[in-house]
Short mmCIF file of C-alpha atoms in Angstrom, two decimals:
data_model
loop_
_atom_site.label_atom_id
_atom_site.label_comp_id
_atom_site.label_asym_id
_atom_site.label_seq_id
_atom_site.Cartn_x
_atom_site.Cartn_y
_atom_site.Cartn_z
CA MET A 1 136.12 31.10 127.14
CA ILE A 2 133.44 29.71 124.86
CA LYS A 3 131.98 26.39 125.95
CA LYS A 4 132.10 24.39 122.74
CA GLY A 5 129.47 21.75 123.80
CA LYS A 6 126.90 24.42 124.55
CA LEU A 7 127.24 26.79 121.59
CA ALA A 8 127.89 24.10 119.03
CA GLY A 9 124.32 22.97 119.63
CA PHE A 10 122.98 26.11 117.81
CA PRO A 11 122.07 25.56 114.19
CA PHE A 12 124.57 26.60 111.42
CA LEU A 13 122.07 29.10 109.89
CA PHE A 14 121.89 30.91 113.22
CA TYR A 15 125.61 31.62 113.09
CA ILE A 16 125.30 32.72 109.46
CA SER A 17 122.52 35.13 110.27
CA LEU A 18 124.29 36.44 113.29
CA PHE A 19 127.40 37.23 111.32
CA LEU A 20 125.63 38.65 108.35
CA VAL A 21 123.94 41.14 110.63
CA LEU A 22 127.12 41.95 112.56
CA GLU A 23 129.37 42.23 109.44
CA GLY A 24 127.09 45.00 107.98
CA PHE A 25 127.79 47.11 110.98
CA PHE A 26 131.38 46.39 111.76
CA VAL A 27 133.56 45.08 108.90
CA VAL A 28 133.24 48.05 106.52
CA MET A 29 133.35 50.74 109.32
CA GLU A 30 136.44 49.09 110.80
CA LEU A 31 138.17 49.00 107.42
CA LEU A 32 137.46 52.69 106.80
CA LEU A 33 138.40 53.67 110.34
CA SER A 34 141.64 51.65 110.32
CA HIS A 35 143.13 53.35 107.27
CA ARG A 36 146.71 54.45 107.38
CA SER A 37 148.93 55.34 104.43
CA VAL A 38 151.46 52.61 103.81
CA ARG A 39 154.82 53.65 102.39
CA LYS A 40 156.90 50.49 102.63
CA TYR A 41 155.89 47.39 100.62
CA LEU A 42 156.98 43.69 100.51
CA ALA A 43 158.64 42.62 97.25
CA LYS A 44 155.50 40.71 96.33
CA ASP A 45 153.57 41.44 93.08
CA ILE A 46 149.94 42.09 92.92
CA ASP A 47 148.12 39.38 90.92
CA GLY A 48 146.50 40.65 87.79
CA ASP A 49 143.11 39.19 88.75
CA VAL A 50 143.26 40.83 92.18
CA LEU A 51 143.98 44.18 90.52
CA ASN A 52 141.13 43.72 88.12
CA GLU A 53 138.71 43.05 90.97
CA ILE A 54 139.94 46.21 92.64
CA LEU A 55 139.59 48.33 89.61
CA GLU A 56 136.07 46.98 88.91
CA CYS A 57 135.15 48.24 92.34
CA GLY A 58 136.69 51.60 91.27
CA ILE A 59 134.59 52.09 88.17
CA ARG A 60 131.34 51.14 90.01
CA ALA A 61 131.64 54.49 91.88
CA SER A 62 129.28 57.30 90.92
CA ASN A 63 130.44 59.51 88.08
CA THR A 64 129.02 62.56 86.28
CA GLY A 65 126.40 61.71 83.69
CA ASN A 66 127.87 58.13 83.58
CA MET A 67 130.33 59.48 80.95
CA GLN A 68 133.35 58.01 82.78
CA LEU A 69 135.67 60.89 81.84
CA TYR A 70 138.68 59.13 83.36
CA SER A 71 141.53 56.82 82.50
CA ILE A 72 143.76 54.72 84.76
CA ILE A 73 147.40 54.25 83.96
CA VAL A 74 149.02 51.19 85.51
CA THR A 75 152.82 51.39 86.18
CA ARG A 76 154.56 48.13 87.05
CA ASP A 77 157.73 48.56 84.99
CA SER A 78 160.71 49.51 87.13
CA ASN A 79 162.18 51.73 84.36
CA LYS A 80 159.04 53.77 84.34
CA LYS A 81 159.14 54.03 88.15
CA GLU A 82 162.68 55.34 87.89
CA LEU A 83 161.56 57.96 85.51
CA LEU A 84 158.57 58.95 87.56
CA ALA A 85 160.43 59.03 90.88
CA PRO A 86 162.01 62.48 90.63
CA PHE A 87 158.76 64.08 89.67
CA HIS A 88 157.24 62.68 92.84
CA PHE A 89 160.15 64.33 94.65
CA ASN A 90 161.84 61.05 95.12
CA GLN A 91 159.44 59.72 97.71
CA PRO A 92 160.92 56.28 98.27
CA MET A 93 157.63 54.37 97.81
CA VAL A 94 157.50 55.29 94.17
CA LYS A 95 160.29 52.89 93.32
CA ASN A 96 159.56 50.52 96.22
CA ALA A 97 155.85 49.95 95.33
CA PRO A 98 155.04 47.00 93.08
CA LEU A 99 152.27 49.12 91.47
CA ILE A 100 151.46 52.78 90.82
CA LEU A 101 148.14 53.91 89.52
CA THR A 102 147.84 57.29 87.98
CA ILE A 103 144.18 58.42 87.72
CA CYS A 104 143.47 60.92 84.97
CA PHE A 105 140.62 63.20 83.92
CA ASP A 106 140.15 62.07 80.32
CA ILE A 107 138.17 63.98 77.75
CA ASN A 108 140.12 62.49 74.86
CA ARG A 109 138.26 59.20 74.71
CA PHE A 110 134.85 60.92 74.99
CA SER A 111 135.80 63.59 72.29
CA LYS A 112 136.87 60.79 69.94
CA TRP A 113 133.54 59.02 70.47
CA CYS A 114 131.70 62.28 69.72
CA PHE A 115 133.80 62.89 66.60
CA LEU A 116 132.91 59.38 65.27
CA ASN A 117 129.30 60.31 65.83
CA ASN A 118 129.44 63.63 64.06
CA THR A 119 129.20 65.81 67.09
CA LYS A 120 131.29 67.48 69.77
CA THR A 121 131.15 69.28 73.05
CA ASP A 122 133.65 71.31 75.07
CA PHE A 123 134.90 70.23 78.44
CA SER A 124 138.10 72.20 78.34
CA ASN A 125 137.35 74.57 81.21
CA LEU A 126 137.55 74.97 84.90
CA LEU A 127 134.08 73.55 85.65
CA TRP A 128 134.79 70.28 83.94
CA LEU A 129 138.36 70.12 85.22
CA LEU A 130 136.94 70.22 88.75
CA THR A 131 134.13 67.86 87.82
CA GLY A 132 136.72 65.50 86.44
CA ALA A 133 138.84 65.78 89.44
CA VAL A 134 135.82 64.89 91.65
CA ASP A 135 134.99 61.83 89.56
CA ALA A 136 138.61 60.67 89.35
CA SER A 137 139.00 60.97 93.13
CA ILE A 138 135.77 59.09 93.90
CA LEU A 139 136.99 56.32 91.68
CA SER A 140 140.42 56.40 93.34
CA GLN A 141 138.98 56.05 96.88
CA ASN A 142 136.82 53.07 95.91
CA ILE A 143 140.06 51.56 94.50
CA CYS A 144 141.82 52.24 97.80
CA VAL A 145 139.02 50.83 99.96
CA ALA A 146 138.89 47.67 97.80
CA ALA A 147 142.68 47.37 97.88
CA GLU A 148 142.79 47.67 101.77
CA ASN A 149 140.12 45.09 101.87
CA LYS A 150 142.47 42.77 99.91
CA LYS A 151 145.17 43.43 102.68
CA LEU A 152 147.04 45.74 100.40
CA GLY A 153 148.45 49.03 101.48
CA ILE A 154 148.08 52.33 99.57
CA CYS A 155 149.45 55.80 99.66
CA TYR A 156 148.18 58.86 97.67
CA LEU A 157 150.75 60.93 95.90
CA GLY A 158 149.44 64.54 95.64
CA THR A 159 152.76 65.32 93.81
CA VAL A 160 151.19 64.28 90.55
CA LEU A 161 149.64 67.75 90.24
CA TYR A 162 152.97 69.57 90.94
CA ASN A 163 154.67 67.92 88.07
CA ALA A 164 151.81 67.10 85.79
CA PRO A 165 153.62 68.13 82.58
CA GLU A 166 156.65 65.86 83.13
CA ILE A 167 154.50 62.96 84.44
CA SER A 168 152.20 63.31 81.43
CA GLU A 169 155.14 62.97 79.14
CA ILE A 170 156.53 59.82 80.84
CA LEU A 171 153.09 58.22 80.62
CA ASN A 172 152.53 59.42 77.04
CA LEU A 173 149.27 61.21 77.92
CA PRO A 174 147.70 62.98 74.95
CA SER A 175 146.10 66.38 75.10
CA GLY A 176 142.85 66.27 77.05
CA VAL A 177 144.21 63.63 79.61
CA ILE A 178 145.17 65.32 82.87
CA PRO A 179 146.70 63.32 85.74
CA ILE A 180 144.71 64.09 88.96
CA THR A 181 146.15 61.75 91.55
CA SER A 182 148.46 58.79 91.88
CA ILE A 183 148.26 55.85 94.28
CA THR A 184 151.18 53.54 95.24
CA MET A 185 149.99 50.06 96.14
CA GLY A 186 151.55 46.90 97.54
CA TYR A 187 151.47 44.37 100.37
CA PRO A 188 152.49 46.31 103.49
CA ASP A 189 155.90 45.94 105.05
CA GLN A 190 154.94 48.27 107.88
CA VAL A 191 152.02 49.02 110.16
CA PRO A 192 152.27 52.78 110.65
CA ASP A 193 150.49 54.52 113.50
CA LYS A 194 147.20 56.08 112.73
CA THR A 195 147.71 59.82 112.18
CA ASP A 196 145.72 62.38 114.10
CA ARG A 197 142.64 64.21 112.88
CA LEU A 198 140.94 67.43 114.04
CA PRO A 199 137.88 66.76 116.20
CA LEU A 200 135.02 65.85 113.99
CA ASN A 201 132.97 68.79 115.28
CA SER A 202 135.56 71.30 114.09
CA VAL A 203 135.03 70.34 110.42
CA ILE A 204 131.18 70.13 110.48
CA HIS A 205 128.77 72.90 110.23
CA PHE A 206 124.98 72.49 110.68
CA GLU A 207 122.66 74.36 108.24
CA GLU A 208 125.06 77.25 107.77
CA TYR A 209 128.86 77.76 107.95
CA ASP A 210 129.58 78.81 111.52
CA ASP A 211 132.77 80.81 111.02
CA TYR A 212 135.53 80.18 113.42
CA SER A 213 136.19 82.30 116.55
CA ASP A 214 139.76 82.37 117.78
CA ASP A 215 138.73 80.22 120.62
CA ARG A 216 137.29 77.56 118.31
CA ILE A 217 140.47 77.54 116.22
CA TYR A 218 142.56 77.08 119.38
CA THR A 219 140.35 74.22 120.46
CA ALA A 220 140.38 72.55 117.05
CA TYR A 221 144.11 72.53 116.74
CA SER A 222 145.22 72.02 120.39
CA GLU A 223 145.41 68.23 120.21
CA LYS A 224 147.39 68.36 116.99
CA GLU A 225 149.75 71.04 118.37
CA ASN A 226 150.41 69.01 121.53
CA LEU A 227 151.43 65.78 119.75
CA GLU A 228 155.10 64.68 120.31
CA SER A 229 155.41 64.36 116.49
CA SER A 230 154.38 68.03 116.12
CA LYS A 231 156.87 69.22 118.72
CA GLN A 232 159.63 67.28 117.00
CA PHE A 233 158.50 68.76 113.64
CA ILE A 234 158.77 72.30 114.99
CA GLN A 235 162.18 71.63 116.50
CA GLU A 236 163.66 69.99 113.36
CA ASN A 237 162.57 72.97 111.38
CA SER A 238 163.67 75.58 113.85
CA LYS A 239 160.16 77.18 113.91
CA GLU A 240 158.11 78.62 116.69
CA ASN A 241 154.95 76.64 116.07
CA LEU A 242 153.34 73.96 113.90
CA ALA A 243 151.47 76.40 111.69
CA GLN A 244 154.83 77.97 110.69
CA VAL A 245 156.21 74.58 109.69
CA TYR A 246 153.21 74.11 107.38
CA ALA A 247 153.19 77.62 106.01
CA GLU A 248 156.94 78.42 105.79
CA VAL A 249 158.58 74.98 105.16
CA ARG A 250 156.19 72.40 103.76
CA TYR A 251 153.67 74.57 101.74
CA LYS A 252 155.39 77.91 101.12
CA SER A 253 153.46 80.44 99.13
CA ALA A 254 156.26 80.76 96.58
CA ASP A 255 156.17 76.95 95.94
CA ASN A 256 152.44 76.86 95.70
CA GLN A 257 152.39 79.66 93.18
CA PHE A 258 155.24 78.22 91.12
CA PHE A 259 153.71 74.76 90.85
CA SER A 260 150.24 76.14 90.26
CA GLY A 261 151.63 78.33 87.43
CA LYS A 262 153.22 75.24 85.74
CA LEU A 263 150.02 73.29 85.92
CA LEU A 264 148.00 76.25 84.61
CA LYS A 265 150.37 76.65 81.63
CA MET A 266 150.03 72.98 80.75
CA LEU A 267 146.24 73.28 80.70
CA VAL A 268 146.21 76.50 78.73
CA ASP A 269 148.53 74.92 76.25
CA GLN A 270 145.97 72.16 75.83
CA GLY A 271 143.25 74.69 75.09
CA PHE A 272 141.65 74.93 78.58
CA ALA A 273 139.86 78.27 79.05
CA PHE A 274 140.50 80.23 82.31
CA GLU A 275 138.71 83.48 81.48
CA MET B 1 119.88 22.15 101.93
CA ILE B 2 122.12 22.23 105.04
CA LYS B 3 121.80 19.23 107.32
CA LYS B 4 121.50 20.84 110.69
CA GLY B 5 122.51 17.78 112.69
CA LYS B 6 125.70 17.36 110.81
CA LEU B 7 126.95 20.92 110.57
CA ALA B 8 125.89 22.03 113.99
CA GLY B 9 128.52 19.63 115.37
CA PHE B 10 131.36 21.93 114.24
CA PRO B 11 132.65 24.15 117.00
CA PHE B 12 131.61 27.69 117.19
CA LEU B 13 134.99 29.13 116.71
CA PHE B 14 135.31 27.32 113.38
CA TYR B 15 132.36 29.27 112.06
CA ILE B 16 133.67 32.48 113.36
CA SER B 17 137.05 31.87 111.67
CA LEU B 18 135.40 30.80 108.41
CA PHE B 19 133.31 33.96 108.30
CA LEU B 20 136.12 36.23 109.34
CA VAL B 21 138.12 34.93 106.39
CA LEU B 22 135.21 35.16 103.99
CA GLU B 23 134.00 38.54 105.02
CA GLY B 24 137.33 40.09 104.15
CA PHE B 25 136.93 39.02 100.61
CA PHE B 26 133.24 39.40 99.97
CA VAL B 27 131.43 41.90 102.10
CA VAL B 28 133.42 45.05 101.12
CA MET B 29 133.76 44.14 97.47
CA GLU B 30 130.02 43.32 97.24
CA LEU B 31 129.09 46.58 98.93
CA LEU B 32 131.29 48.59 96.36
CA LEU B 33 130.07 46.52 93.35
CA SER B 34 126.39 46.87 94.30
CA HIS B 35 126.39 50.64 94.38
CA ARG B 36 123.59 52.43 92.73
CA SER B 37 122.58 56.15 93.16
CA VAL B 38 119.33 56.35 95.13
CA ARG B 39 117.09 59.31 94.32
CA LYS B 40 113.98 58.36 96.37
CA TYR B 41 114.00 58.25 100.10
CA LEU B 42 111.65 57.11 102.88
CA ALA B 43 110.48 59.80 105.26
CA LYS B 44 112.77 58.51 108.06
CA ASP B 45 115.41 60.67 109.62
CA ILE B 46 119.04 59.66 110.00
CA ASP B 47 119.96 59.37 113.64
CA GLY B 48 122.70 61.89 114.74
CA ASP B 49 124.89 59.11 116.05
CA VAL B 50 124.68 57.20 112.85
CA LEU B 51 125.67 60.34 110.95
CA ASN B 52 128.57 60.93 113.23
CA GLU B 53 129.88 57.39 112.68
CA ILE B 54 129.56 57.89 108.94
CA LEU B 55 131.39 61.26 109.07
CA GLU B 56 134.12 59.79 111.22
CA CYS B 57 134.78 57.28 108.44
CA GLY B 58 134.98 60.21 106.07
CA ILE B 59 137.67 62.16 107.86
CA ARG B 60 139.81 58.99 108.31
CA ALA B 61 140.44 59.07 104.57
CA SER B 62 143.84 60.29 103.26
CA ASN B 63 144.23 64.00 102.78
CA THR B 64 147.12 66.27 101.69
CA GLY B 65 149.68 66.89 104.43
CA ASN B 66 146.93 66.04 106.98
CA MET B 67 145.87 69.67 106.78
CA GLN B 68 142.20 68.65 106.33
CA LEU B 69 141.35 71.60 104.06
CA TYR B 70 137.71 70.84 104.03
CA SER B 71 134.43 71.46 105.72
CA ILE B 72 131.13 69.57 105.63
CA ILE B 73 127.87 71.45 105.73
CA VAL B 74 124.90 69.35 106.99
CA THR B 75 121.47 70.42 105.60
CA ARG B 76 118.38 68.95 107.42
CA ASP B 77 116.19 72.03 107.55
CA SER B 78 113.48 71.91 104.96
CA ASN B 79 113.52 75.73 104.42
CA LYS B 80 117.17 75.41 103.41
CA LYS B 81 116.39 72.49 101.12
CA GLU B 82 113.67 74.74 99.48
CA LEU B 83 116.31 77.39 98.93
CA LEU B 84 118.92 75.00 97.59
CA ALA B 85 116.59 73.06 95.23
CA PRO B 86 116.48 75.48 92.27
CA PHE B 87 120.32 75.72 92.19
CA HIS B 88 120.39 71.94 91.96
CA PHE B 89 118.03 72.38 88.99
CA ASN B 90 115.11 71.21 91.05
CA GLN B 91 116.25 67.60 91.13
CA PRO B 92 113.52 66.10 93.28
CA MET B 93 115.84 64.30 95.73
CA VAL B 94 117.11 67.69 97.10
CA LYS B 95 113.76 68.33 98.85
CA ASN B 96 112.95 64.61 99.33
CA ALA B 97 116.19 63.67 101.10
CA PRO B 98 116.27 63.88 104.89
CA LEU B 99 119.85 65.01 104.61
CA ILE B 100 122.19 66.81 102.28
CA LEU B 101 125.93 67.11 102.77
CA THR B 102 127.84 69.82 100.97
CA ILE B 103 131.53 69.04 100.99
CA CYS B 104 133.79 72.13 100.62
CA PHE B 105 137.40 72.98 100.01
CA ASP B 106 138.16 75.09 103.06
CA ILE B 107 141.24 77.29 103.37
CA ASN B 108 139.47 79.66 105.77
CA ARG B 109 139.99 77.58 108.83
CA PHE B 110 143.66 76.93 108.07
CA SER B 111 144.32 80.55 107.28
CA LYS B 112 142.85 81.61 110.62
CA TRP B 113 145.04 79.04 112.35
CA CYS B 114 148.10 80.48 110.58
CA PHE B 115 147.11 84.05 111.39
CA LEU B 116 146.86 83.23 115.09
CA ASN B 117 150.32 81.65 114.79
CA ASN B 118 151.89 84.66 113.19
CA THR B 119 152.29 83.17 109.74
CA LYS B 120 150.46 82.73 106.41
CA THR B 121 150.55 80.76 103.16
CA ASP B 122 148.73 81.08 99.91
CA PHE B 123 146.49 78.28 98.68
CA SER B 124 144.36 80.53 96.40
CA ASN B 125 145.40 78.97 93.08
CA LEU B 126 144.59 76.30 90.63
CA LEU B 127 146.91 73.72 92.17
CA TRP B 128 145.36 73.92 95.57
CA LEU B 129 141.82 74.08 94.24
CA LEU B 130 142.43 70.83 92.46
CA THR B 131 144.22 69.36 95.46
CA GLY B 132 141.30 70.48 97.66
CA ALA B 133 138.80 68.95 95.24
CA VAL B 134 140.68 65.62 95.41
CA ASP B 135 140.63 65.64 99.19
CA ALA B 136 137.07 66.66 99.46
CA SER B 137 136.08 63.90 97.07
CA ILE B 138 138.06 61.16 98.77
CA LEU B 139 136.37 62.25 102.01
CA SER B 140 133.00 62.17 100.31
CA GLN B 141 133.49 58.63 98.88
CA ASN B 142 134.36 57.29 102.29
CA ILE B 143 131.16 58.93 103.60
CA CYS B 144 129.15 57.27 100.83
CA VAL B 145 130.66 53.81 101.39
CA ALA B 146 129.98 54.05 105.15
CA ALA B 147 126.46 55.35 104.46
CA GLU B 148 125.68 52.49 102.13
CA ASN B 149 127.03 50.08 104.66
CA LYS B 150 124.46 51.51 107.02
CA LYS B 151 121.75 50.65 104.45
CA LEU B 152 121.35 54.23 103.49
CA GLY B 153 121.19 55.40 99.91
CA ILE B 154 123.22 58.31 98.49
CA CYS B 155 123.24 60.40 95.27
CA TYR B 156 126.04 62.88 94.31
CA LEU B 157 124.87 66.27 93.10
CA GLY B 158 127.46 67.61 90.54
CA THR B 159 125.29 70.65 90.14
CA VAL B 160 126.90 72.19 93.21
CA LEU B 161 129.69 73.42 90.98
CA TYR B 162 127.29 74.91 88.42
CA ASN B 163 125.72 77.21 90.94
CA ALA B 164 128.49 77.47 93.48
CA PRO B 165 127.95 81.32 94.13
CA GLU B 166 124.21 80.94 94.90
CA ILE B 167 124.80 77.77 96.98
CA SER B 168 127.62 79.48 98.89
CA GLU B 169 125.30 82.37 99.79
CA ILE B 170 122.53 80.05 101.05
CA LEU B 171 125.04 78.10 103.15
CA ASN B 172 126.75 81.28 104.31
CA LEU B 173 130.13 80.17 103.11
CA PRO B 174 132.90 82.82 103.69
CA SER B 175 135.69 83.60 101.26
CA GLY B 176 138.03 80.69 100.92
CA VAL B 177 135.36 78.02 101.30
CA ILE B 178 134.39 76.50 97.92
CA PRO B 179 131.67 73.89 97.63
CA ILE B 180 133.04 70.93 95.64
CA THR B 181 130.29 68.32 95.78
CA SER B 182 127.00 67.51 97.48
CA ILE B 183 125.50 64.30 98.50
CA THR B 184 121.82 63.55 99.28
CA MET B 185 121.35 60.75 101.72
CA GLY B 186 118.38 58.83 103.20
CA TYR B 187 116.84 55.36 103.70
CA PRO B 188 116.07 54.08 100.13
CA ASP B 189 112.54 54.03 98.78
CA GLN B 190 113.67 52.48 95.54
CA VAL B 191 116.17 49.84 94.35
CA PRO B 192 117.24 51.20 90.98
CA ASP B 193 118.93 49.00 88.39
CA LYS B 194 122.63 49.15 88.26
CA THR B 195 123.83 51.43 85.58
CA ASP B 196 126.11 50.27 82.77
CA ARG B 197 129.83 50.89 82.69
CA LEU B 198 132.34 50.87 79.79
CA PRO B 199 134.33 47.52 79.76
CA LEU B 200 137.15 47.91 82.28
CA ASN B 201 139.82 47.35 79.68
CA SER B 202 138.65 50.36 77.78
CA VAL B 203 139.55 52.76 80.67
CA ILE B 204 142.86 51.13 81.69
CA HIS B 205 146.33 51.62 80.13
CA PHE B 206 149.38 49.61 80.96
CA GLU B 207 152.70 51.60 81.40
CA GLU B 208 151.76 54.22 78.78
CA TYR B 209 148.57 55.66 77.50
CA ASP B 210 147.50 53.62 74.50
CA ASP B 211 145.60 56.10 72.47
CA TYR B 212 142.27 54.96 71.06
CA SER B 213 141.80 53.78 67.46
CA ASP B 214 138.36 54.16 65.94
CA ASP B 215 137.85 50.42 66.40
CA ARG B 216 138.63 50.55 70.10
CA ILE B 217 136.16 53.43 70.51
CA TYR B 218 133.46 51.51 68.71
CA THR B 219 134.12 48.46 70.91
CA ALA B 220 134.22 50.47 74.10
CA TYR B 221 130.92 52.14 73.47
CA SER B 222 128.98 49.48 71.64
CA GLU B 223 127.27 47.90 74.67
CA LYS B 224 126.21 51.32 76.04
CA GLU B 225 124.91 52.34 72.60
CA ASN B 226 122.86 49.19 72.33
CA LEU B 227 121.01 49.55 75.72
CA GLU B 228 117.25 49.90 75.45
CA SER B 229 117.57 53.02 77.71
CA SER B 230 120.07 54.59 75.25
CA LYS B 231 117.75 53.94 72.37
CA GLN B 232 114.93 55.58 74.21
CA PHE B 233 117.15 58.49 75.18
CA ILE B 234 117.97 59.07 71.47
CA GLN B 235 114.30 58.92 70.44
CA GLU B 236 113.07 61.24 73.19
CA ASN B 237 115.61 63.81 72.23
CA SER B 238 115.20 63.39 68.49
CA LYS B 239 118.88 62.72 67.90
CA GLU B 240 120.64 60.34 65.60
CA ASN B 241 122.90 58.70 68.30
CA LEU B 242 123.81 58.61 71.97
CA ALA B 243 126.88 60.81 71.65
CA GLN B 244 124.69 63.58 70.22
CA VAL B 245 122.32 63.42 73.15
CA TYR B 246 125.30 64.03 75.49
CA ALA B 247 127.02 66.66 73.46
CA GLU B 248 124.05 68.58 72.17
CA VAL B 249 121.41 68.16 74.84
CA ARG B 250 122.83 67.21 78.31
CA TYR B 251 126.25 68.82 78.21
CA LYS B 252 126.17 71.51 75.48
CA SER B 253 129.34 73.55 74.94
CA ALA B 254 127.46 76.82 75.57
CA ASP B 255 126.20 75.62 78.96
CA ASN B 256 129.59 74.23 79.90
CA GLN B 257 131.16 77.53 79.09
CA PHE B 258 128.56 79.63 80.81
CA PHE B 259 128.70 77.71 84.18
CA SER B 260 132.43 77.48 84.10
CA GLY B 261 132.60 81.25 83.65
CA LYS B 262 130.33 81.73 86.61
CA LEU B 263 132.52 79.43 88.72
CA LEU B 264 135.70 81.15 87.63
CA LYS B 265 134.34 84.63 88.38
CA MET B 266 133.39 83.59 91.91
CA LEU B 267 136.92 82.21 92.55
CA VAL B 268 138.66 85.32 91.06
CA ASP B 269 136.49 87.56 93.21
CA GLN B 270 137.82 85.56 96.18
CA GLY B 271 141.38 86.18 95.15
CA PHE B 272 142.16 82.96 93.34
CA ALA B 273 145.00 83.33 90.80
CA PHE B 274 144.49 81.90 87.27
CA GLU B 275 147.45 83.39 85.53
#
């Protein structure tokens, strides 16, 4: 296609410039847009230096007051993975992944620093738990983007919040260190299809929240409802529609309340105020 | 430095291949590592198509059960910025930025979809508030990475959680839509210095949380404590050390508790369970 003789005549720096301009527009967007969660990994370890580079990208992310109220627990040991697996509801990637990162809100380190400096403050409340969750997640996403850039696959494990007390015990987390999210990581042994998303305009509001009419809801969800995978999902669960699968099978009220109560009790036991 | 005559002799495809290999390793890492929060912006609007591309990258991020329990409120109107500014404690970038995004945990849309499908579930609890905060933040960070890739500058506003009731009113958020974080965005009118970070090894733990000895705390914080900016900070606030500035000026217990109480009340009024 490309005539070597002709194009090779351009100077080297022209090509560099061309690519430096193009990369800025394409490479990063393409990386973000091509994300899929990877749940099957090759039996290939992640080099320590590669992990360090990835985690350095993580901690460069913005964080509240630059206090870095977070800690990262690295799990490589297969015994630990065995122990963690049931509390991630035995999702196979927990044992299969070479690496699991558990990202925690950490007020323990900061409090110790304050104590050594003859002062203290109180972050044991809802405001700071949410602030910490935001910071831990921003950090996590930088880690995931950097990892995918290194041709690694990742999958978030939301289950860490369901069983935070048990996972905290396995990871020996002291009071004031709350697991927020976990990430499995490894070289992909699958290329999953991209999952669907609601149309962008159905999650955006300009200037003010434009509350949803019935019609707008139908429009927003129609593509998702009509996917083959959704129809299969409905049939497998013997439900009438996709919303019922979500609300009555995957995320039942009774489960939501049970696991929330467990998390709340753990936090109250650690002195968090919810009144 | 580069001898044109010699290097231009290589075929075009060689340069392409070389760059495609190199970009994968450098471009994205460099983008993440070079992050700084930008608080001064040029008076130049962000094109609607550019914003759309950025937001598309946002919603490609992982999210719990692919339910997309979030909404994004776009603020461009200067009257709205005027109204928002005091509740972001009059940080100048709120009025100065061409664009503010407020990223919300949204169970309103999903509940309406469930209602139309003759079902319901209950996400009004701590577990789902945290899950929603994680998802909203992962989305936010993808937005920030994509924006920085487009040569835009961003700054997170943690203040959205301090004054969530007032900000919700200005943005007309209905019950079940909780602002989690805000981002100001615009073309940079400054190149701030990179801020410091604790040494990476002081926020990482292998296999189990390795609780901090006094020595490890001193080591972790020594570089930060010895920065010129920290010394100035201590002097300006007439404190003995940096920890006291954080604990007694910037993030006082009384303030933390006051603003947390306000947030909690708003959530309880909306039917969130904290018991």
